[in-house]
PDB file of C-alpha atoms in Angstrom:
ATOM      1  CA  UNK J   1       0.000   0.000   0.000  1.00 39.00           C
ATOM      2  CA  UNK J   2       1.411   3.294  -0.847  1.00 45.00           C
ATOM      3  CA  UNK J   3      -0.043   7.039  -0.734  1.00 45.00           C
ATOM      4  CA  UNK J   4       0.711  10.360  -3.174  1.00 45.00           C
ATOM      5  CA  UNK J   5       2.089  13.226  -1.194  1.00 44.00           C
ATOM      6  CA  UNK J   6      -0.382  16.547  -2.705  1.00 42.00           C
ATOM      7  CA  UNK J   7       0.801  18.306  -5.671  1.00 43.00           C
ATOM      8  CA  UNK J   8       2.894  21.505  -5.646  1.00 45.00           C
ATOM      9  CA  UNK J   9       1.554  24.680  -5.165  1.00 44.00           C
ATOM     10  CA  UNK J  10      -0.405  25.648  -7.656  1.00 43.00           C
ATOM     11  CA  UNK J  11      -1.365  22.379  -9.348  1.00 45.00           C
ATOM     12  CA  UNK J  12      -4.298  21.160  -9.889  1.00 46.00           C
ATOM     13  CA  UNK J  13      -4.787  17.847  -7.700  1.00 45.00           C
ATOM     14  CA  UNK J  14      -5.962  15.916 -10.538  1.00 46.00           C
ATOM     15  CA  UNK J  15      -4.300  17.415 -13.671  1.00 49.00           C
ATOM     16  CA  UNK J  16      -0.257  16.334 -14.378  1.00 48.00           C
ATOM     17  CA  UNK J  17       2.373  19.334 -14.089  1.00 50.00           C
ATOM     18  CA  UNK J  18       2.091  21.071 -17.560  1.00 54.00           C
ATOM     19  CA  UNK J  19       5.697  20.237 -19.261  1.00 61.00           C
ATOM     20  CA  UNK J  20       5.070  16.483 -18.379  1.00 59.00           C
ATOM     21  CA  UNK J  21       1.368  17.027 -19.883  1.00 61.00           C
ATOM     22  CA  UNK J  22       3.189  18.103 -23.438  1.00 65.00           C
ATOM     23  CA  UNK J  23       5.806  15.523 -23.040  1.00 61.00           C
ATOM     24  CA  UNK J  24       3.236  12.503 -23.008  1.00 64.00           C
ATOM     25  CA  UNK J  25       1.392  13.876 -25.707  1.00 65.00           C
ATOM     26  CA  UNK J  26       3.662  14.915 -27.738  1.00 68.00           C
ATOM     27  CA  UNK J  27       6.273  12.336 -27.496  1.00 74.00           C
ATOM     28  CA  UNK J  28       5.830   9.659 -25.384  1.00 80.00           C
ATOM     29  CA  UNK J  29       2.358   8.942 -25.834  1.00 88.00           C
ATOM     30  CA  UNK J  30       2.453   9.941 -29.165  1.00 89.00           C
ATOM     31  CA  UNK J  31       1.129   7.782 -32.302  1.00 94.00           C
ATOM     32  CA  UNK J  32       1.250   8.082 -35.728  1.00 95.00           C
ATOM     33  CA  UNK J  33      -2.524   6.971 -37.582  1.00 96.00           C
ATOM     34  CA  UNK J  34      -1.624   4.531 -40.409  1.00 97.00           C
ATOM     35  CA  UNK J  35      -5.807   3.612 -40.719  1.00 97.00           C
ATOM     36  CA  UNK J  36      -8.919   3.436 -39.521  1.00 96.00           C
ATOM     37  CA  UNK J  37      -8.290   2.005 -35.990  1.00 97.00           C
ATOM     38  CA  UNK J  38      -4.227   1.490 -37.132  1.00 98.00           C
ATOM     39  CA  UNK J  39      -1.702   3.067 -34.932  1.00 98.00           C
ATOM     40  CA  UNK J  40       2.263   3.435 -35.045  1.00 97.00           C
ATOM     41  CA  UNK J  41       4.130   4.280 -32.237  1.00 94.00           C
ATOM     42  CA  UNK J  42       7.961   5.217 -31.765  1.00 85.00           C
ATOM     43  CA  UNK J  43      10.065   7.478 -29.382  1.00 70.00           C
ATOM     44  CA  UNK J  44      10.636   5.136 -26.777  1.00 69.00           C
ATOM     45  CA  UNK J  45      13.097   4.896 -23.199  1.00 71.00           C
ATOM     46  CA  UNK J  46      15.294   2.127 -23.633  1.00 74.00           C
ATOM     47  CA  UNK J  47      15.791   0.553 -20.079  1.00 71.00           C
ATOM     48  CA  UNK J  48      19.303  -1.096 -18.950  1.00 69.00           C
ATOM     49  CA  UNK J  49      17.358  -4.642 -20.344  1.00 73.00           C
ATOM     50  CA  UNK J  50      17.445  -3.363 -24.000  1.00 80.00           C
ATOM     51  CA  UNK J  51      13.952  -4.118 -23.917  1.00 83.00           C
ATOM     52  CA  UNK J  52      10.927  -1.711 -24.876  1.00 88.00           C
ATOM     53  CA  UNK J  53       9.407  -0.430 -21.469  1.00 87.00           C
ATOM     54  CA  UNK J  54       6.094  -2.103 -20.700  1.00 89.00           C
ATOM     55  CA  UNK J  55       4.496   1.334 -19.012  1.00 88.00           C
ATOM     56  CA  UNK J  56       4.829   3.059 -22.100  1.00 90.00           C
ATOM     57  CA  UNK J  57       3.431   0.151 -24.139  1.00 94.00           C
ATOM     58  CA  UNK J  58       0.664   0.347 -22.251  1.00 94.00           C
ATOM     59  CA  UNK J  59      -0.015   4.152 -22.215  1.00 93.00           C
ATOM     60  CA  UNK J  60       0.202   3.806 -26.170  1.00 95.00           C
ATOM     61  CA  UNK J  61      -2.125   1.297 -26.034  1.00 97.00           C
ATOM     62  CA  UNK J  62      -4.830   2.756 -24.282  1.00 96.00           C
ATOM     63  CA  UNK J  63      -4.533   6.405 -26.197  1.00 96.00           C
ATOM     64  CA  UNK J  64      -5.248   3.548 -29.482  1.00 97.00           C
ATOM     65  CA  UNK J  65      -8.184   2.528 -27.674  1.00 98.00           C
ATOM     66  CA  UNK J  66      -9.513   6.282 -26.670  1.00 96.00           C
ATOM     67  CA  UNK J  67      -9.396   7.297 -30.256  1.00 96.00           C
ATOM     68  CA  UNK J  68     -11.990   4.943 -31.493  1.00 97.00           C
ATOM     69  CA  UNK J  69     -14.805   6.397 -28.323  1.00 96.00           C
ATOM     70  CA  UNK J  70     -16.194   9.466 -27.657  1.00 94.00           C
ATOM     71  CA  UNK J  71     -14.450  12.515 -25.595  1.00 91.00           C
ATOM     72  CA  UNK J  72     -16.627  12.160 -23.172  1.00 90.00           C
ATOM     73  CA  UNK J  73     -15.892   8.165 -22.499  1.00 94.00           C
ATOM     74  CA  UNK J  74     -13.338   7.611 -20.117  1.00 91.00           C
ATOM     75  CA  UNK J  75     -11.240   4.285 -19.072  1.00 92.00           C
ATOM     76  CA  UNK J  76     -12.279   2.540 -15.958  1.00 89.00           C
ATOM     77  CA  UNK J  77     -10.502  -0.851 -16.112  1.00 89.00           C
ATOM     78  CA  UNK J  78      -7.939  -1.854 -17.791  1.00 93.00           C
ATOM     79  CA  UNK J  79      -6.187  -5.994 -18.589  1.00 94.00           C
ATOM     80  CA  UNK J  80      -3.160  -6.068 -19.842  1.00 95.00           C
ATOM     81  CA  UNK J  81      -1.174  -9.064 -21.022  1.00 95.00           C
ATOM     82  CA  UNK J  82       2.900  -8.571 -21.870  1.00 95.00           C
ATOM     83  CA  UNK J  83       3.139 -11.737 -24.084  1.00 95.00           C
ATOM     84  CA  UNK J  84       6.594 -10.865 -25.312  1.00 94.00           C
ATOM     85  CA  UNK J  85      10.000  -9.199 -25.805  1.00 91.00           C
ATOM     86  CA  UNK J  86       9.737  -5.886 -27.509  1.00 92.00           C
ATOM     87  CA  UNK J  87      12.235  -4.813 -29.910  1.00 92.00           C
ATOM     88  CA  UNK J  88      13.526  -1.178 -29.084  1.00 90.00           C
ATOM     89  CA  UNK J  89      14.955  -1.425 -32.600  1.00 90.00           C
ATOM     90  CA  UNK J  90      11.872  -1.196 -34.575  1.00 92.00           C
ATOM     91  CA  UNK J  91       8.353   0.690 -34.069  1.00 94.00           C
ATOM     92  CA  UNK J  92       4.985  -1.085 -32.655  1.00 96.00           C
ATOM     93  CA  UNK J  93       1.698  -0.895 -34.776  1.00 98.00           C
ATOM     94  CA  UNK J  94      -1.504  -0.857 -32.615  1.00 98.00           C
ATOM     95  CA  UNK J  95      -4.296  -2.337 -33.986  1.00 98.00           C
ATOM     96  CA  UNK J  96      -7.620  -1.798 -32.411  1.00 98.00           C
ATOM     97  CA  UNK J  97     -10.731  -3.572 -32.568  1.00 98.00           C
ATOM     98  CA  UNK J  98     -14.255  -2.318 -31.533  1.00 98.00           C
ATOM     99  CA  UNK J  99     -15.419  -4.845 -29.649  1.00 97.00           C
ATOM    100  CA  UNK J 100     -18.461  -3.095 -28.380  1.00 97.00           C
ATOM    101  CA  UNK J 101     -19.713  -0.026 -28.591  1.00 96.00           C
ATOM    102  CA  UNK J 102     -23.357   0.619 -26.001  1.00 94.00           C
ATOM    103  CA  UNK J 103     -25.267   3.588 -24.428  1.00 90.00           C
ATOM    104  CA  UNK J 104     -23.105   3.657 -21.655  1.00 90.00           C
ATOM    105  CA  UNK J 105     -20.105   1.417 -22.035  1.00 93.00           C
ATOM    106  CA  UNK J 106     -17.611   0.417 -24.922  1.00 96.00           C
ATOM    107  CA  UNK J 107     -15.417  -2.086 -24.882  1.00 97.00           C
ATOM    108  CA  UNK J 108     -11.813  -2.532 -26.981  1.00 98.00           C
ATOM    109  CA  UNK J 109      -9.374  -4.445 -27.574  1.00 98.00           C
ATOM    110  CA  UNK J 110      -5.747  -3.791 -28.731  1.00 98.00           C
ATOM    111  CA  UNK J 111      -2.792  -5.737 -30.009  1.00 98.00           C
ATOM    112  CA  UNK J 112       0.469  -4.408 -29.644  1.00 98.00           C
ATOM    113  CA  UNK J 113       2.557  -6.194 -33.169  1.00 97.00           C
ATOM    114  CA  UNK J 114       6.130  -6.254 -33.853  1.00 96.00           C
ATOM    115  CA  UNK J 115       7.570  -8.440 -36.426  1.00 96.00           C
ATOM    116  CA  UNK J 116       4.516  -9.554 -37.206  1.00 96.00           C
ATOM    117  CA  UNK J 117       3.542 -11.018 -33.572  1.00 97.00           C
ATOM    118  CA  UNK J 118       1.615  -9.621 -30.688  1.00 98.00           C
ATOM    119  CA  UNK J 119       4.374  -8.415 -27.917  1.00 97.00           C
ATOM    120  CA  UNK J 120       1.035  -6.878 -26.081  1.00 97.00           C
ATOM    121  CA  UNK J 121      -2.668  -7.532 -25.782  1.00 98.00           C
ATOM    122  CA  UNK J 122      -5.077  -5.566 -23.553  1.00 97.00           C
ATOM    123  CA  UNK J 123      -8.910  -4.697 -22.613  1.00 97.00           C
ATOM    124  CA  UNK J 124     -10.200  -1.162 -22.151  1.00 97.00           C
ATOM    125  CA  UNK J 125     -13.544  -0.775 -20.437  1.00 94.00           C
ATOM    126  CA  UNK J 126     -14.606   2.853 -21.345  1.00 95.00           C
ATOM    127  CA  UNK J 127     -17.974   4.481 -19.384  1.00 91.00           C
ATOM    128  CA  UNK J 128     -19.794   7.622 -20.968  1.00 90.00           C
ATOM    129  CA  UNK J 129     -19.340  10.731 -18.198  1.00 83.00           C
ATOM    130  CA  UNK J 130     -22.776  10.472 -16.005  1.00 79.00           C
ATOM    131  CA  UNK J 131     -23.204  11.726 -12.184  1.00 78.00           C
ATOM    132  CA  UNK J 132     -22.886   9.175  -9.747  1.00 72.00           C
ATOM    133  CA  UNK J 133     -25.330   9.297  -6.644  1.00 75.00           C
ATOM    134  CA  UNK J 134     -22.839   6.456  -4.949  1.00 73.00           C
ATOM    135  CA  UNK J 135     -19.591   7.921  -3.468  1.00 73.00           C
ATOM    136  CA  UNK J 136     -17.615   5.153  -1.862  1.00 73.00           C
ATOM    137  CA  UNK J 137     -13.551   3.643  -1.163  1.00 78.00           C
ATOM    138  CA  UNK J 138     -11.647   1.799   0.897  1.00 81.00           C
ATOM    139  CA  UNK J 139     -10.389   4.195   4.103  1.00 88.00           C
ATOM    140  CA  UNK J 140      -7.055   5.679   3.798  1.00 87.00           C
ATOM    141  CA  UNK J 141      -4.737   3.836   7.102  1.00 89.00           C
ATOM    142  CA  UNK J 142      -3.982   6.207   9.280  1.00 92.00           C
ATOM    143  CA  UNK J 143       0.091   6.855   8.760  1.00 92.00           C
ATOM    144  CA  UNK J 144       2.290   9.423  10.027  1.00 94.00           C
ATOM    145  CA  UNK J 145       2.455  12.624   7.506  1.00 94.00           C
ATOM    146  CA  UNK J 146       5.535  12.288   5.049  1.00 92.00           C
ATOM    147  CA  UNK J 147       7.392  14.955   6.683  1.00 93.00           C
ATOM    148  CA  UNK J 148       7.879  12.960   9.875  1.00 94.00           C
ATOM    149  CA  UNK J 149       9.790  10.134   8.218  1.00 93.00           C
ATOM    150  CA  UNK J 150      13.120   9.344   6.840  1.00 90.00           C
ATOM    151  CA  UNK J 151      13.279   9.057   3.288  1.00 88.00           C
ATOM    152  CA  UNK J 152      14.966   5.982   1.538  1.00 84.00           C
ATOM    153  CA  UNK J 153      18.366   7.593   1.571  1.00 87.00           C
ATOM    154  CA  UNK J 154      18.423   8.468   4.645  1.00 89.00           C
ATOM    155  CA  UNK J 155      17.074   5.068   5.908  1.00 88.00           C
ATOM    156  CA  UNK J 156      19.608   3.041   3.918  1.00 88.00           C
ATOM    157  CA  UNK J 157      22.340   5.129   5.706  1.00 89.00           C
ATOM    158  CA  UNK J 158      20.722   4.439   9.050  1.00 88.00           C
ATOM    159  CA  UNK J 159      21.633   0.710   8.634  1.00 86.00           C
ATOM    160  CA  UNK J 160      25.111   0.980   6.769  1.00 89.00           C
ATOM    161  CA  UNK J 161      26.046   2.807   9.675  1.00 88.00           C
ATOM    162  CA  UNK J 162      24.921   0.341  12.064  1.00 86.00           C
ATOM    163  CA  UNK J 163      28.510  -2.064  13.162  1.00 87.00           C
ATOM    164  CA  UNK J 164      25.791  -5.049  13.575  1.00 82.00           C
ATOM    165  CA  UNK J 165      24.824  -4.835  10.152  1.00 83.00           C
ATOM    166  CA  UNK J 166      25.694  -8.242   8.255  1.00 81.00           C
ATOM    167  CA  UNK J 167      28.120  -7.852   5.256  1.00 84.00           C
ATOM    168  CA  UNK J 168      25.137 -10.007   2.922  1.00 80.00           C
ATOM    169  CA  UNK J 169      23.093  -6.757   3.628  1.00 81.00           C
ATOM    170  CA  UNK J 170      26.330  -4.418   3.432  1.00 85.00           C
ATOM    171  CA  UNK J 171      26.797  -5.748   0.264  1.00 84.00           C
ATOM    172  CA  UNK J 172      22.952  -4.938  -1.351  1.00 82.00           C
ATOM    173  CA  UNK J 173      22.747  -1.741   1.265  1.00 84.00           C
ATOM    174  CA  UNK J 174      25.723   0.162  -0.746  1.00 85.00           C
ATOM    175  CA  UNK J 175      24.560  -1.245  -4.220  1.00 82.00           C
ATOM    176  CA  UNK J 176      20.930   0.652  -3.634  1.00 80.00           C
ATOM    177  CA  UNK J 177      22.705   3.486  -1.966  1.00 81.00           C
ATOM    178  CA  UNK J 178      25.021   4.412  -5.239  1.00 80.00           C
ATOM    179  CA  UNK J 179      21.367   3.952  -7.130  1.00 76.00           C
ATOM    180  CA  UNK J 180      20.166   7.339  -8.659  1.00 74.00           C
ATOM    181  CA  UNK J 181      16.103   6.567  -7.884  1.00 72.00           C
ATOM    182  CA  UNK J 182      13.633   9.119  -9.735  1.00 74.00           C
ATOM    183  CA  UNK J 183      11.019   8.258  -6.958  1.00 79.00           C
ATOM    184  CA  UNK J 184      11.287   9.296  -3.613  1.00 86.00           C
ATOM    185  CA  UNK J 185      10.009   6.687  -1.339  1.00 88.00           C
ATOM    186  CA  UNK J 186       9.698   6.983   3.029  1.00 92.00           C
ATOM    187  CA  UNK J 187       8.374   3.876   4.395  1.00 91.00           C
ATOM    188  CA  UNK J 188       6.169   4.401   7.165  1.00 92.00           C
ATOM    189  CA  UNK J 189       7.215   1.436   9.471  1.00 88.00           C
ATOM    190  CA  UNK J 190      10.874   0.644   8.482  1.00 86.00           C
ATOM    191  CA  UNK J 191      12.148  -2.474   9.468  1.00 82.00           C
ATOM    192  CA  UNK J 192      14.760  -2.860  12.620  1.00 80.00           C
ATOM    193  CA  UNK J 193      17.734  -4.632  11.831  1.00 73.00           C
ATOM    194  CA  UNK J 194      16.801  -7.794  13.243  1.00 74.00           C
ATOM    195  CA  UNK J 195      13.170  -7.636  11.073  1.00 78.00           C
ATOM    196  CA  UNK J 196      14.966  -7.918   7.560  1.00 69.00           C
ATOM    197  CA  UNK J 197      14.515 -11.522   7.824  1.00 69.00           C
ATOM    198  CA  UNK J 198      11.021 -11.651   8.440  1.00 75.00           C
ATOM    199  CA  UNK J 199       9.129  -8.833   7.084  1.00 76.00           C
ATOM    200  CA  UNK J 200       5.460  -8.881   6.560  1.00 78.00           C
ATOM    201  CA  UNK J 201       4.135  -9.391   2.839  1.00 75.00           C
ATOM    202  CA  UNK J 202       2.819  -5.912   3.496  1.00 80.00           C
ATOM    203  CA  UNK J 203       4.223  -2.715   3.406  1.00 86.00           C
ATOM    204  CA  UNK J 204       2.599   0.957   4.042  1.00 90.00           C
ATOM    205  CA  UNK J 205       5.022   3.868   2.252  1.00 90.00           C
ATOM    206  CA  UNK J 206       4.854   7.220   0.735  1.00 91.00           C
ATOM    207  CA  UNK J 207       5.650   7.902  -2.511  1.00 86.00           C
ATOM    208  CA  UNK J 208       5.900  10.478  -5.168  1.00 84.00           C
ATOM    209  CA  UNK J 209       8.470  12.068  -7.873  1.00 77.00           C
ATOM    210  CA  UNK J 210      11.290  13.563  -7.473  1.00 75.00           C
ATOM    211  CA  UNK J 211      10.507  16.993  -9.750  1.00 70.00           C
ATOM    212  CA  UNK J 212       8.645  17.264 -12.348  1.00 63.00           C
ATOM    213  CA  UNK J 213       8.888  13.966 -14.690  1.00 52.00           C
ATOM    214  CA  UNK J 214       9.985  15.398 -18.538  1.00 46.00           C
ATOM    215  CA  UNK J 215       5.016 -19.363  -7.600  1.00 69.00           C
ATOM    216  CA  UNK J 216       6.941 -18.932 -10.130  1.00 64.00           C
ATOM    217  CA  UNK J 217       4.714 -15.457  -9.432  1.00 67.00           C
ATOM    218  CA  UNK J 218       4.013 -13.027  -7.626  1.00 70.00           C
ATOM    219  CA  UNK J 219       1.140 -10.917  -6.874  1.00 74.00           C
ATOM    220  CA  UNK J 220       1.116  -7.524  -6.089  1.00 77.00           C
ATOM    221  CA  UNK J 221      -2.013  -5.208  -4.907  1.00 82.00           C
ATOM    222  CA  UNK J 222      -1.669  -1.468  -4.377  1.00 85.00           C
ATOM    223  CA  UNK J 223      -3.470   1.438  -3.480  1.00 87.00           C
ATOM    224  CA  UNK J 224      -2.264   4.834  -3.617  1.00 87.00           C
ATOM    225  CA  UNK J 225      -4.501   7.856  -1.600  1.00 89.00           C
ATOM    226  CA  UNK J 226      -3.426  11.282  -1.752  1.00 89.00           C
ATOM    227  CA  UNK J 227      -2.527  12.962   1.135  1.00 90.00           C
ATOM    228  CA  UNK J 228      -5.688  14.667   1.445  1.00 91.00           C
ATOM    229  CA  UNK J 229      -6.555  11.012   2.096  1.00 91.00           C
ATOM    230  CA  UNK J 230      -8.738  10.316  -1.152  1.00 89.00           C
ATOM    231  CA  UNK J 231      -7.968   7.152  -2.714  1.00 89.00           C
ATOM    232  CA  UNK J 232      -6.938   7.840  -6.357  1.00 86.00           C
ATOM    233  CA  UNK J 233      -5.589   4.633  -7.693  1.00 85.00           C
ATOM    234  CA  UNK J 234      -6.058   1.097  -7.324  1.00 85.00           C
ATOM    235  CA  UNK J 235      -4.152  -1.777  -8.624  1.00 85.00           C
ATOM    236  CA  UNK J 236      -2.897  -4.705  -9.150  1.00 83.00           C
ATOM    237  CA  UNK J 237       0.004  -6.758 -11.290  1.00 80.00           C
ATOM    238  CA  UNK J 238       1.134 -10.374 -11.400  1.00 74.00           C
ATOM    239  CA  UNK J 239       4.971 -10.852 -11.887  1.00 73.00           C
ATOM    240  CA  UNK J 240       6.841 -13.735 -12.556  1.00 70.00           C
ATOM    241  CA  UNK J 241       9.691 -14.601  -9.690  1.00 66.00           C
ATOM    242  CA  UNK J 242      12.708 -16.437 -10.618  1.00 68.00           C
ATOM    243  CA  UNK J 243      14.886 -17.780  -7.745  1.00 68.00           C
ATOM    244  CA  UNK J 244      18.704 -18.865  -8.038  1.00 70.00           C
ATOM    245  CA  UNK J 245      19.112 -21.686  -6.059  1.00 68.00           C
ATOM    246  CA  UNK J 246      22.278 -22.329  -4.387  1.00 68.00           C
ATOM    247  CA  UNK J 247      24.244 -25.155  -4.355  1.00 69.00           C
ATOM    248  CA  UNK J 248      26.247 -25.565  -0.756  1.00 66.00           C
ATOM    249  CA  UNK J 249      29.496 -26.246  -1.135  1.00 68.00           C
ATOM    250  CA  UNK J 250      31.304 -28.666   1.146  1.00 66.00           C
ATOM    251  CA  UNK J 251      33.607 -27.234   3.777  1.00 61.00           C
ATOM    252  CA  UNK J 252      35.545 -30.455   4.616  1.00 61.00           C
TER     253      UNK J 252
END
């Protein structure tokens, strides 16, 4: 579980800064219209996996899907299905199918193709703007304000400094410390020493931006409030997890 510390002064709580506004549309949201219902997309961040990035894969998706409703339909759920590799190299055509199109709700699908195969499939619900008489969400836990907690930096520093510290959590500590991390993240009960071992499943944190931006699985559930305490997104994402197993090595 996570919350979003408010937006500068200023801002709008529900609109994006203004440069990173332009920078999605113009760039990395951005397609190209090849058809009716026919997408290319390009200008993509290259991660250190020399793979395409699956968040912006998904953005382009669902602005393919938006351009076949109405302006006054709007996404409310979303499935997405990362089927495989994409190719940085090359661009992805989005093809979009109408699956249904009602009074209230229209549904559509989109296929993300590269070399001729789907790298990414997805659903889009969309709902026609109406009032809604029902106001209801899940209540905000009640956390400490962001300003009363160390941030991650600070936290990681805590430990390294700490002469009990094992060197197997030295090692990782100093690796995540020389880390340059966008997001600025304060955990809101961090772990003792002696808890690394056996954490909860569970964790409660803060998180936002730094600046302006511009099995074999595992399941992960999230809900972000602002810190107004309104809930303003919920979700969830299923992971694979791989795990290395050692082989002990005699010591006779």
């Amino acid at each position: 579980m996570s919350a979003l510390q408010a937006p500068q002064d200023g801002q709008d709580a529900g609109d994006p800064p203004e440069d990173l506004r332009s920078v999605l549309v113009t760039s990395v949201l951005n397609l190209e219209p090849l058809d009716e219902d026919l997408f290319r997309g390009r200008h993509y961040w290259v991660p250190t996996t020399q793979r395409l990035f699956g968040g912006q894969i998904v953005g382009q998706a669902l602005v393919a899907a938006a351009k076949s409703v109405n302006e006054d339909d709007h996404v409310h759920s979303l499935h997405c299905y990362f089927v495989r590799a994409g190719d940085p190299k090359v661009p992805v055509l989005y093809q979009v199918e109408r699956t249904r199109t009602g009074a209230s709700f229209s549904v559509r699908s989109v296929k993300a193709v590269q070399h001729g195969k789907p790298i990414f499939i997805c659903q889009a619900s969309f709902q026609q703007t109406q009032p809604s008489p029902v106001q209801h969400q899940f209540s905000m836990p009640t956390v400490p304000p962001p300003e009363e907690l160390l941030d991650y930096e600070a936290l990681v520093d805590q430990y390294l400094r700490d002469p009990n510290l094992q060197e197997k959590y030295r090692v990782g500590l100093n690796r995540i410390a020389a880390r340059e991390v966008p997001v600025e993240i304060k955990l809101v009960k961090p772990p003792t020493l002696s808890q690394l071992e056996s954490m909860e499943p569970k964790q409660m944190f803060w998180v936002r931006a730094r600046g302006y931006i511009g099995g074999s699985r595992g399941l992960v559930q999230g809900r972000l409030w602002r810190q107004d305490g309104v809930l303003a997104v919920s979700c969830a994402q299923e992971g694979v997890i791989r795990v290395n197993h050692r082989v002990s090595k005699s010591k006779l």
